[in-house]
Amino acid sequence: MSTSFQNIKGTFDILPDAYTDDGGTRVAPTAEWRYVERTVRDVMARYNLEEIRTPVLEPTDLVARGVGAGTDIVQKEMFAFERAGTNYVLRPEVTAPVVRSFLQHHLDQRGGVQKLFYIGPCFRAEQPQKGRYRQFHQFGIEILGTDDARADAETIAIMTAIYDALGISDTRLRINTLGTPDRREKYVEALREYLEPYADELSETSQRRLEANPLRVLDTKLEHEQKILQEAPQLIEYVSDESLAHYDRVKELLADLDVAYVEDPLLVRGLDYYTETTFELEGADLGAQSALAGGGRYDRLAEVLGSDEPVPATGFAAGMERLFLALDAAEADRPKGPAADVFIAALGEKAERWVFQTTQDLREAGLHVALDLKGRSLKAQMREANRQAADYTLIIGGNELDAEKATVKEMESGDQVEVPFDELTDYLTTKCDVDGA
Ligand code: HAM
């Protein structure tokens, strides 16, 4: 079979079976996505977070202002379009949308600190490669309404707990503080002044960053640029005593929780809203796209989005696709999809009808039942029973209908028993440990 259509570059289908995409990356099957999502939800529940779901479409201005006009995301990576005078963007991240929703629905009025989590697709028009897609999936959290260092530490602890729960241990947590925006501005001026004489030696990307967002030059992976930066002024020298005290407290709390970290004074992150603590979790063996997750504090974002009061907040987001790369690298266990409890093969029209009706009864009793919907040969039906990995198989033909008894075969042992039709539901629900509906 064929079609002239293909999925859009940088997107991918998630199928019942695993497969390898054009770039040679294994795409996990739906059952594994569900397992990861379930684990994420379990950890979120343990840490007392509530789920929020915001639209995939947001006003372009929300992202432009929230994430920052000078960022790569806003300058180059937005899927934005106009329709009948409204500007839409496919959300490139979820923090700005969550803060919008928090402000719009006055979630502060629920009282206390709001601890929210999300799982869903995001969109960035990046050059696709291993671990980097145009439609990807993030899970993350936002803790809104507290400037307490415990919120920073808890954010990081939740993030690492998820990777621990999935058996991904080969990770490295880098942390840094960006201080407050006023101090950072002074630092950016000093950094720009220091870098300008070197402008000709910088790559095109770094030259552009020097113009739009000099802090991002610190992010360079180029050795000769890293050398230039060795003598550059250090952000930490510009950070206030208050910010340093907050940062020290975060580090103390991480130590209390046995969360290992390394300090990285060059960690600046690619979004403009951060203040104070920032962090990134890296995986081993992931190649160029080594960032599994990242986040930090963003105490001014609510005001940038129009709030008349500050909403101190912290959060992180993680990429699901990179998490799967790390799961593969760690060869961590993953459950298979649920197998059918029972497969019922039918021989002949009369049997087909009986099987169709009985299947319904068994399903109503809570059993996971598979059958043939195509009138295929017994051999083909048995192949299907194997593919479905059914625990029990029944073959119903004229003889069974006359005797009102079914031969039930336990596939693993090969044992067979005869069960009268009127005892079938009880027999199978007991054997398959199903409670009944
Ligand atoms: P981010 O670092 O831009 O942060 O993205 C978080 C994670 O999303 C990355 O570490 C990466 O795993 C994944 N990711 C990003 N872009 C792609 C892509 N094109 N393909 C595959 N995976 C990708 C944020 O988005 C912030 N909103 C995090 C945050 C939450 N900060 C505070 N609260």
Short mmCIF file of C-alpha atoms and ligand atoms in Angstrom, two decimals:
data_model
loop_
_atom_site.label_atom_id
_atom_site.label_comp_id
_atom_site.label_asym_id
_atom_site.label_seq_id
_atom_site.Cartn_x
_atom_site.Cartn_y
_atom_site.Cartn_z
CA MET A 1 0.00 0.00 0.00
CA SER A 2 1.17 3.56 -0.50
CA THR A 3 0.24 7.22 -0.32
CA SER A 4 1.72 10.33 -1.84
CA PHE A 5 1.64 11.94 1.62
CA GLN A 6 4.31 11.92 4.31
CA ASN A 7 4.34 13.30 7.82
CA ILE A 8 5.92 16.76 7.99
CA LYS A 9 9.70 16.88 8.47
CA GLY A 10 10.60 17.14 12.14
CA THR A 11 7.38 15.43 13.26
CA PHE A 12 6.76 11.73 13.75
CA ASP A 13 3.99 9.21 14.24
CA ILE A 14 3.78 7.20 17.43
CA LEU A 15 2.63 3.71 16.48
CA PRO A 16 1.54 0.58 18.37
CA ASP A 17 4.94 -0.94 17.46
CA ALA A 18 8.43 0.59 17.78
CA TYR A 19 10.11 1.62 14.51
CA THR A 20 13.22 3.43 13.28
CA ASP A 21 12.72 6.88 11.76
CA ASP A 22 14.58 8.35 8.75
CA GLY A 23 17.32 9.68 11.02
CA GLY A 24 17.96 6.20 12.45
CA THR A 25 16.32 6.94 15.79
CA ARG A 26 14.06 4.38 17.43
CA VAL A 27 10.56 5.75 17.92
CA ALA A 28 9.05 4.15 21.00
CA PRO A 29 5.64 2.46 20.71
CA THR A 30 2.50 3.94 22.25
CA ALA A 31 2.68 1.55 25.22
CA GLU A 32 6.08 2.99 26.19
CA TRP A 33 4.81 6.56 25.87
CA ARG A 34 1.92 5.64 28.13
CA TYR A 35 4.29 4.01 30.63
CA VAL A 36 6.50 7.12 30.75
CA GLU A 37 3.47 9.41 31.05
CA ARG A 38 2.08 7.22 33.84
CA THR A 39 5.38 7.36 35.71
CA VAL A 40 5.52 11.15 35.28
CA ARG A 41 1.95 11.43 36.64
CA ASP A 42 2.77 9.14 39.60
CA VAL A 43 5.78 11.26 40.60
CA MET A 44 3.78 14.47 40.12
CA ALA A 45 1.07 13.10 42.43
CA ARG A 46 3.64 12.14 45.09
CA TYR A 47 4.95 15.70 45.03
CA ASN A 48 1.43 17.08 45.28
CA LEU A 49 1.16 18.72 41.87
CA GLU A 50 -2.09 19.29 39.99
CA GLU A 51 -2.46 19.02 36.23
CA ILE A 52 -3.11 21.99 33.97
CA ARG A 53 -3.91 21.76 30.24
CA THR A 54 -3.59 24.88 28.13
CA PRO A 55 -4.24 25.26 24.37
CA VAL A 56 -1.62 24.50 21.77
CA LEU A 57 -2.57 27.80 20.07
CA GLU A 58 -1.62 30.97 21.92
CA PRO A 59 -1.39 34.66 21.00
CA THR A 60 1.97 35.28 19.28
CA ASP A 61 2.54 38.30 21.50
CA LEU A 62 2.39 36.18 24.65
CA VAL A 63 5.37 34.14 23.47
CA ALA A 64 7.23 37.11 22.00
CA ARG A 65 6.98 39.00 25.27
CA GLY A 66 7.19 36.07 27.65
CA VAL A 67 10.08 34.17 26.12
CA GLY A 68 11.81 37.34 24.91
CA ALA A 69 12.14 39.12 21.57
CA GLY A 70 15.90 38.49 21.33
CA THR A 71 15.75 34.71 21.88
CA ASP A 72 16.32 32.12 19.13
CA ILE A 73 12.83 30.79 19.80
CA VAL A 74 11.15 34.11 18.99
CA GLN A 75 13.55 35.24 16.28
CA LYS A 76 13.75 32.03 14.27
CA GLU A 77 11.70 29.17 15.63
CA MET A 78 8.08 30.18 16.02
CA PHE A 79 5.35 28.54 13.96
CA ALA A 80 3.32 31.74 13.83
CA PHE A 81 0.57 32.79 11.47
CA GLU A 82 -2.12 35.38 11.06
CA ARG A 83 -5.77 34.68 10.40
CA ALA A 84 -8.50 37.31 10.16
CA GLY A 85 -6.47 39.85 12.09
CA THR A 86 -5.45 37.54 14.94
CA ASN A 87 -1.85 36.38 15.40
CA TYR A 88 -1.46 32.79 16.48
CA VAL A 89 1.56 30.76 17.50
CA LEU A 90 1.88 27.04 18.07
CA ARG A 91 3.28 27.11 21.59
CA PRO A 92 7.06 26.60 21.65
CA GLU A 93 6.98 26.01 25.42
CA VAL A 94 4.42 25.96 28.22
CA THR A 95 5.68 28.33 30.94
CA ALA A 96 4.34 31.56 29.41
CA PRO A 97 0.95 29.89 28.66
CA VAL A 98 0.69 28.59 32.25
CA VAL A 99 1.45 32.03 33.68
CA ARG A 100 -1.14 33.54 31.31
CA SER A 101 -3.70 31.02 32.51
CA PHE A 102 -2.76 31.55 36.18
CA LEU A 103 -3.29 35.31 35.81
CA GLN A 104 -6.38 35.07 33.61
CA HIS A 105 -8.20 32.67 35.97
CA HIS A 106 -6.90 34.29 39.20
CA LEU A 107 -5.52 30.96 40.37
CA ASP A 108 -3.84 32.80 43.25
CA GLN A 109 -7.32 33.05 44.78
CA ARG A 110 -7.28 29.28 45.38
CA GLY A 111 -4.88 30.25 48.17
CA GLY A 112 -1.33 29.23 48.92
CA VAL A 113 1.20 28.15 46.36
CA GLN A 114 -0.02 26.75 43.03
CA LYS A 115 1.90 23.64 41.98
CA LEU A 116 0.96 22.72 38.42
CA PHE A 117 2.24 20.14 35.94
CA TYR A 118 1.63 19.54 32.24
CA ILE A 119 2.34 17.02 29.51
CA GLY A 120 1.86 17.88 25.85
CA PRO A 121 3.19 18.81 22.44
CA CYS A 122 5.31 21.92 21.69
CA PHE A 123 6.50 23.30 18.37
CA ARG A 124 9.75 24.91 17.31
CA ALA A 125 10.90 25.44 13.72
CA GLU A 126 14.40 24.10 14.36
CA GLN A 127 16.61 22.12 12.01
CA PRO A 128 15.51 18.56 12.79
CA GLN A 129 18.15 16.10 13.97
CA LYS A 130 18.51 13.32 16.55
CA GLY A 131 16.68 14.48 19.68
CA ARG A 132 15.54 17.69 18.03
CA TYR A 133 12.12 17.91 16.41
CA ARG A 134 9.67 20.51 15.15
CA GLN A 135 6.83 18.91 17.08
CA PHE A 136 8.13 17.47 20.33
CA HIS A 137 6.58 16.66 23.68
CA GLN A 138 7.31 18.27 27.00
CA PHE A 139 6.33 17.48 30.54
CA GLY A 140 7.05 20.04 33.18
CA ILE A 141 5.95 21.89 36.26
CA GLU A 142 5.42 25.45 37.39
CA ILE A 143 5.34 26.37 41.09
CA LEU A 144 3.72 29.80 41.33
CA GLY A 145 3.48 32.24 44.22
CA THR A 146 6.61 31.68 46.32
CA ASP A 147 10.17 32.99 46.34
CA ASP A 148 11.22 30.41 48.95
CA ALA A 149 14.43 28.53 48.09
CA ARG A 150 12.58 25.31 48.95
CA ALA A 151 10.49 25.80 45.80
CA ASP A 152 13.69 25.94 43.71
CA ALA A 153 15.05 22.82 45.40
CA GLU A 154 11.73 20.98 45.14
CA THR A 155 11.48 21.82 41.42
CA ILE A 156 14.88 20.23 40.85
CA ALA A 157 14.05 17.27 43.11
CA ILE A 158 10.84 16.52 41.17
CA MET A 159 12.76 16.61 37.91
CA THR A 160 15.46 14.21 39.09
CA ALA A 161 12.88 11.93 40.80
CA ILE A 162 11.25 11.28 37.43
CA TYR A 163 14.49 10.14 35.81
CA ASP A 164 15.27 8.02 38.90
CA ALA A 165 11.84 6.41 38.75
CA LEU A 166 12.48 5.45 35.12
CA GLY A 167 15.93 3.97 35.84
CA ILE A 168 17.92 6.74 34.10
CA SER A 169 20.86 7.42 36.40
CA ASP A 170 23.62 8.52 34.02
CA THR A 171 22.79 12.23 34.26
CA ARG A 172 24.50 15.43 35.31
CA LEU A 173 22.75 18.36 36.95
CA ARG A 174 24.28 21.78 36.31
CA ILE A 175 23.10 24.79 38.30
CA ASN A 176 23.79 28.52 38.29
CA THR A 177 22.34 31.80 39.47
CA LEU A 178 21.50 34.70 37.16
CA GLY A 179 20.66 37.08 40.01
CA THR A 180 18.17 39.89 39.48
CA PRO A 181 17.56 41.63 36.12
CA ASP A 182 18.95 45.02 37.24
CA ARG A 183 22.28 43.49 38.25
CA ARG A 184 22.28 41.32 35.16
CA GLU A 185 21.87 44.35 32.93
CA LYS A 186 25.03 45.84 34.40
CA TYR A 187 26.82 42.57 33.78
CA VAL A 188 25.57 42.38 30.18
CA GLU A 189 26.97 45.86 29.56
CA ALA A 190 30.34 44.81 30.93
CA LEU A 191 30.28 41.58 28.90
CA ARG A 192 29.40 43.43 25.71
CA GLU A 193 32.22 45.89 26.30
CA TYR A 194 34.64 43.02 26.86
CA LEU A 195 33.50 41.05 23.78
CA GLU A 196 33.20 43.86 21.26
CA PRO A 197 36.96 44.05 20.47
CA TYR A 198 36.78 40.29 19.68
CA ALA A 199 33.66 40.60 17.49
CA ASP A 200 35.51 39.74 14.25
CA GLU A 201 36.80 36.50 15.75
CA LEU A 202 33.33 35.34 16.79
CA SER A 203 31.12 32.99 14.78
CA GLU A 204 28.10 34.36 12.99
CA THR A 205 25.80 32.99 15.71
CA SER A 206 27.82 34.59 18.49
CA GLN A 207 28.02 37.88 16.59
CA ARG A 208 24.25 37.87 16.29
CA ARG A 209 23.95 37.03 19.97
CA LEU A 210 26.38 39.78 20.90
CA GLU A 211 23.96 42.18 19.22
CA ALA A 212 20.67 40.79 20.51
CA ASN A 213 21.49 38.96 23.73
CA PRO A 214 25.19 38.97 24.78
CA LEU A 215 24.54 36.60 27.69
CA ARG A 216 23.89 33.82 25.18
CA VAL A 217 27.47 34.10 23.86
CA LEU A 218 28.44 32.34 27.11
CA ASP A 219 26.60 29.30 25.73
CA THR A 220 29.11 28.75 22.93
CA LYS A 221 30.47 25.27 22.30
CA LEU A 222 33.35 26.61 20.13
CA GLU A 223 36.75 26.19 21.73
CA HIS A 224 38.30 29.44 20.48
CA GLU A 225 35.29 31.37 21.77
CA GLN A 226 35.47 29.60 25.12
CA LYS A 227 39.11 30.71 25.30
CA ILE A 228 38.10 34.34 24.66
CA LEU A 229 35.55 34.01 27.45
CA GLN A 230 38.10 32.80 29.99
CA GLU A 231 39.10 36.37 30.80
CA ALA A 232 35.57 37.79 30.49
CA PRO A 233 33.88 39.39 33.50
CA GLN A 234 31.96 36.86 35.62
CA LEU A 235 28.23 37.17 36.24
CA ILE A 236 28.61 36.01 39.84
CA GLU A 237 30.65 39.15 40.62
CA TYR A 238 27.63 41.27 39.72
CA VAL A 239 25.03 39.25 41.63
CA SER A 240 23.66 40.83 44.84
CA ASP A 241 24.31 39.43 48.33
CA GLU A 242 20.64 38.62 48.61
CA SER A 243 20.72 36.54 45.41
CA LEU A 244 23.88 34.78 46.57
CA ALA A 245 22.22 33.93 49.88
CA HIS A 246 19.22 32.48 47.99
CA TYR A 247 21.54 30.46 45.79
CA ASP A 248 23.47 29.15 48.81
CA ARG A 249 20.20 28.10 50.42
CA VAL A 250 19.16 26.21 47.25
CA LYS A 251 22.50 24.37 47.22
CA GLU A 252 22.16 23.53 50.93
CA LEU A 253 18.67 22.12 50.38
CA LEU A 254 19.83 20.06 47.37
CA ALA A 255 22.56 18.61 49.55
CA ASP A 256 19.95 17.80 52.23
CA LEU A 257 17.96 15.91 49.59
CA ASP A 258 21.07 14.11 48.29
CA VAL A 259 20.64 15.65 44.84
CA ALA A 260 24.08 15.79 43.21
CA TYR A 261 24.93 18.91 41.17
CA VAL A 262 27.81 20.78 39.61
CA GLU A 263 27.92 24.57 39.50
CA ASP A 264 28.31 26.03 36.03
CA PRO A 265 28.77 29.82 35.94
CA LEU A 266 28.25 29.77 32.15
CA LEU A 267 24.78 28.19 32.29
CA VAL A 268 22.48 30.96 31.00
CA ARG A 269 19.54 29.14 29.30
CA GLY A 270 17.86 30.19 26.06
CA LEU A 271 14.77 31.97 27.39
CA ASP A 272 14.75 35.53 28.71
CA TYR A 273 12.45 35.18 31.70
CA TYR A 274 14.88 33.62 34.16
CA THR A 275 15.99 35.27 37.38
CA GLU A 276 18.10 33.77 40.20
CA THR A 277 18.45 29.97 40.02
CA THR A 278 18.76 28.19 36.66
CA PHE A 279 19.57 24.55 36.01
CA GLU A 280 19.84 21.92 33.32
CA LEU A 281 19.87 18.14 33.45
CA GLU A 282 22.16 16.49 30.93
CA GLY A 283 22.13 12.89 29.82
CA ALA A 284 25.18 10.89 28.82
CA ASP A 285 25.59 9.60 25.26
CA LEU A 286 22.92 11.83 23.79
CA GLY A 287 25.19 13.62 21.33
CA ALA A 288 24.63 17.27 20.52
CA GLN A 289 21.16 17.40 22.08
CA SER A 290 22.29 16.43 25.57
CA ALA A 291 19.82 18.60 27.54
CA LEU A 292 17.18 16.29 28.94
CA ALA A 293 15.46 19.03 30.92
CA GLY A 294 15.97 22.56 32.12
CA GLY A 295 14.39 25.34 34.07
CA GLY A 296 14.76 27.87 36.81
CA ARG A 297 13.18 30.74 38.67
CA TYR A 298 11.27 33.44 36.80
CA ASP A 299 10.09 36.01 39.34
CA ARG A 300 9.31 38.78 36.81
CA LEU A 301 7.42 36.92 34.08
CA ALA A 302 3.94 37.62 35.48
CA GLU A 303 4.63 41.36 35.40
CA VAL A 304 6.02 41.13 31.88
CA LEU A 305 2.66 39.58 30.94
CA GLY A 306 0.76 42.46 32.53
CA SER A 307 0.25 41.46 36.17
CA ASP A 308 0.17 44.43 38.55
CA GLU A 309 1.68 42.25 41.24
CA PRO A 310 4.79 40.09 41.08
CA VAL A 311 4.29 36.31 41.09
CA PRO A 312 7.58 34.71 42.10
CA ALA A 313 7.78 31.29 40.46
CA THR A 314 9.98 28.41 39.43
CA GLY A 315 9.65 25.45 37.08
CA PHE A 316 11.24 23.01 34.70
CA ALA A 317 10.39 21.29 31.43
CA ALA A 318 11.72 18.07 29.97
CA GLY A 319 11.72 16.68 26.45
CA MET A 320 10.06 13.27 26.08
CA GLU A 321 11.99 12.35 22.92
CA ARG A 322 15.32 12.86 24.67
CA LEU A 323 14.04 10.95 27.66
CA PHE A 324 13.45 7.99 25.33
CA LEU A 325 17.01 8.31 23.98
CA ALA A 326 18.23 8.16 27.59
CA LEU A 327 15.97 5.16 28.34
CA ASP A 328 17.47 3.36 25.34
CA ALA A 329 21.03 4.28 26.39
CA ALA A 330 20.33 3.04 29.94
CA GLU A 331 18.64 -0.09 28.55
CA ALA A 332 16.03 0.58 31.22
CA ASP A 333 13.04 -1.76 31.54
CA ARG A 334 9.84 -0.85 29.82
CA PRO A 335 6.60 -2.80 29.94
CA LYS A 336 5.01 -4.10 26.79
CA GLY A 337 1.49 -3.08 25.85
CA PRO A 338 -1.37 -4.98 27.47
CA ALA A 339 -1.95 -8.37 25.84
CA ALA A 340 -5.42 -9.75 25.18
CA ASP A 341 -6.79 -12.01 27.90
CA VAL A 342 -8.77 -14.10 25.44
CA PHE A 343 -8.87 -14.65 21.69
CA ILE A 344 -11.94 -16.36 20.25
CA ALA A 345 -11.70 -17.98 16.83
CA ALA A 346 -14.92 -18.78 14.95
CA LEU A 347 -15.54 -21.38 12.26
CA GLY A 348 -18.57 -20.74 10.08
CA GLU A 349 -21.28 -18.14 9.98
CA LYS A 350 -23.31 -19.44 12.91
CA ALA A 351 -20.25 -19.59 15.14
CA GLU A 352 -19.20 -16.10 14.04
CA ARG A 353 -22.50 -14.74 15.23
CA TRP A 354 -22.30 -16.55 18.58
CA VAL A 355 -18.70 -15.40 19.06
CA PHE A 356 -19.55 -11.80 18.21
CA GLN A 357 -22.26 -11.74 20.85
CA THR A 358 -20.29 -13.68 23.49
CA THR A 359 -17.31 -11.40 22.99
CA GLN A 360 -19.50 -8.49 23.95
CA ASP A 361 -20.64 -10.27 27.15
CA LEU A 362 -17.06 -11.11 28.11
CA ARG A 363 -15.92 -7.55 27.46
CA GLU A 364 -18.75 -6.22 29.60
CA ALA A 365 -17.45 -8.51 32.35
CA GLY A 366 -14.13 -6.67 32.11
CA LEU A 367 -12.10 -9.08 29.98
CA HIS A 368 -9.78 -7.89 27.22
CA VAL A 369 -11.07 -9.95 24.29
CA ALA A 370 -9.88 -10.12 20.68
CA LEU A 371 -11.55 -11.75 17.69
CA ASP A 372 -11.30 -11.89 13.93
CA LEU A 373 -13.36 -9.32 12.05
CA LYS A 374 -12.55 -10.57 8.59
CA GLY A 375 -13.86 -14.13 8.21
CA ARG A 376 -10.36 -15.57 7.85
CA SER A 377 -9.23 -19.21 7.96
CA LEU A 378 -8.63 -20.91 11.29
CA LYS A 379 -4.89 -20.80 10.63
CA ALA A 380 -4.96 -17.04 10.06
CA GLN A 381 -7.09 -16.59 13.18
CA MET A 382 -4.58 -18.55 15.27
CA ARG A 383 -1.75 -16.41 13.89
CA GLU A 384 -3.70 -13.37 15.02
CA ALA A 385 -4.19 -14.93 18.49
CA ASN A 386 -0.39 -15.25 18.73
CA ARG A 387 0.19 -11.68 17.57
CA GLN A 388 -2.24 -10.48 20.23
CA ALA A 389 -0.28 -12.57 22.76
CA ALA A 390 -3.62 -13.77 24.18
CA ASP A 391 -3.43 -15.76 27.43
CA TYR A 392 -6.37 -18.00 26.48
CA THR A 393 -7.74 -19.09 23.12
CA LEU A 394 -11.14 -20.54 22.28
CA ILE A 395 -12.14 -22.16 19.01
CA ILE A 396 -15.87 -22.20 18.36
CA GLY A 397 -17.37 -24.29 15.52
CA GLY A 398 -20.49 -26.31 14.89
CA ASN A 399 -19.55 -29.07 17.41
CA GLU A 400 -19.03 -26.60 20.22
CA LEU A 401 -22.33 -24.88 19.46
CA ASP A 402 -24.17 -28.25 19.52
CA ALA A 403 -22.54 -29.34 22.79
CA GLU A 404 -22.78 -25.83 24.28
CA LYS A 405 -19.22 -26.23 25.51
CA ALA A 406 -16.01 -24.44 24.57
CA THR A 407 -12.48 -25.79 24.61
CA VAL A 408 -10.38 -23.20 26.41
CA LYS A 409 -6.63 -23.42 25.72
CA GLU A 410 -4.13 -21.82 28.04
CA MET A 411 -1.50 -20.66 25.58
CA GLU A 412 1.55 -20.72 27.85
CA SER A 413 1.11 -24.29 29.14
CA GLY A 414 -0.86 -25.63 26.20
CA ASP A 415 -3.42 -27.11 28.71
CA GLN A 416 -7.00 -27.45 27.46
CA VAL A 417 -10.25 -27.67 29.41
CA GLU A 418 -13.85 -27.94 28.36
CA VAL A 419 -16.09 -25.25 29.83
CA PRO A 420 -19.90 -25.15 29.43
CA PHE A 421 -21.04 -21.95 27.75
CA ASP A 422 -23.00 -20.77 30.79
CA GLU A 423 -19.89 -21.01 32.98
CA LEU A 424 -17.56 -19.33 30.49
CA THR A 425 -17.71 -15.79 31.89
CA ASP A 426 -17.08 -16.94 35.47
CA TYR A 427 -14.30 -19.29 34.38
CA LEU A 428 -12.43 -16.70 32.33
CA THR A 429 -12.84 -13.76 34.73
CA THR A 430 -11.47 -15.95 37.56
CA LYS A 431 -8.58 -17.27 35.47
CA CYS A 432 -7.69 -13.80 34.18
CA ASP A 433 -8.13 -12.21 37.59
CA VAL A 434 -10.72 -9.75 36.32
CA ASP A 435 -13.15 -8.30 38.87
CA GLY A 436 -16.17 -8.29 36.60
CA ALA A 437 -18.24 -5.29 35.68
P1 HAM B 1 13.79 24.56 27.26
O1 HAM B 1 15.18 24.32 27.79
O2 HAM B 1 13.64 25.43 26.10
O3 HAM B 1 12.97 25.10 28.48
O4 HAM B 1 13.11 23.17 26.92
C1 HAM B 1 13.03 22.14 27.88
C2 HAM B 1 13.38 20.80 27.27
O5 HAM B 1 12.54 20.56 26.13
C3 HAM B 1 14.78 20.68 26.72
O6 HAM B 1 15.71 20.38 27.73
C4 HAM B 1 14.65 19.55 25.74
O7 HAM B 1 14.72 18.29 26.40
C5 HAM B 1 13.24 19.74 25.21
N1 HAM B 1 13.26 20.38 23.88
C6 HAM B 1 13.35 21.68 23.59
N2 HAM B 1 13.32 21.89 22.27
C7 HAM B 1 13.22 20.67 21.68
C8 HAM B 1 13.15 20.19 20.33
N3 HAM B 1 13.15 21.02 19.30
N4 HAM B 1 13.06 18.84 20.13
C9 HAM B 1 13.04 18.00 21.17
N5 HAM B 1 13.10 18.38 22.46
C10 HAM B 1 13.20 19.70 22.72
C11 HAM B 1 11.65 25.44 28.43
O8 HAM B 1 10.92 25.15 27.54
C12 HAM B 1 11.15 26.14 29.68
N6 HAM B 1 9.71 26.42 29.51
C13 HAM B 1 11.41 25.31 30.91
C14 HAM B 1 10.87 25.94 32.16
C15 HAM B 1 9.73 25.65 32.79
N7 HAM B 1 11.43 26.93 32.84
C16 HAM B 1 10.67 27.27 33.86
N8 HAM B 1 9.60 26.48 33.84
#
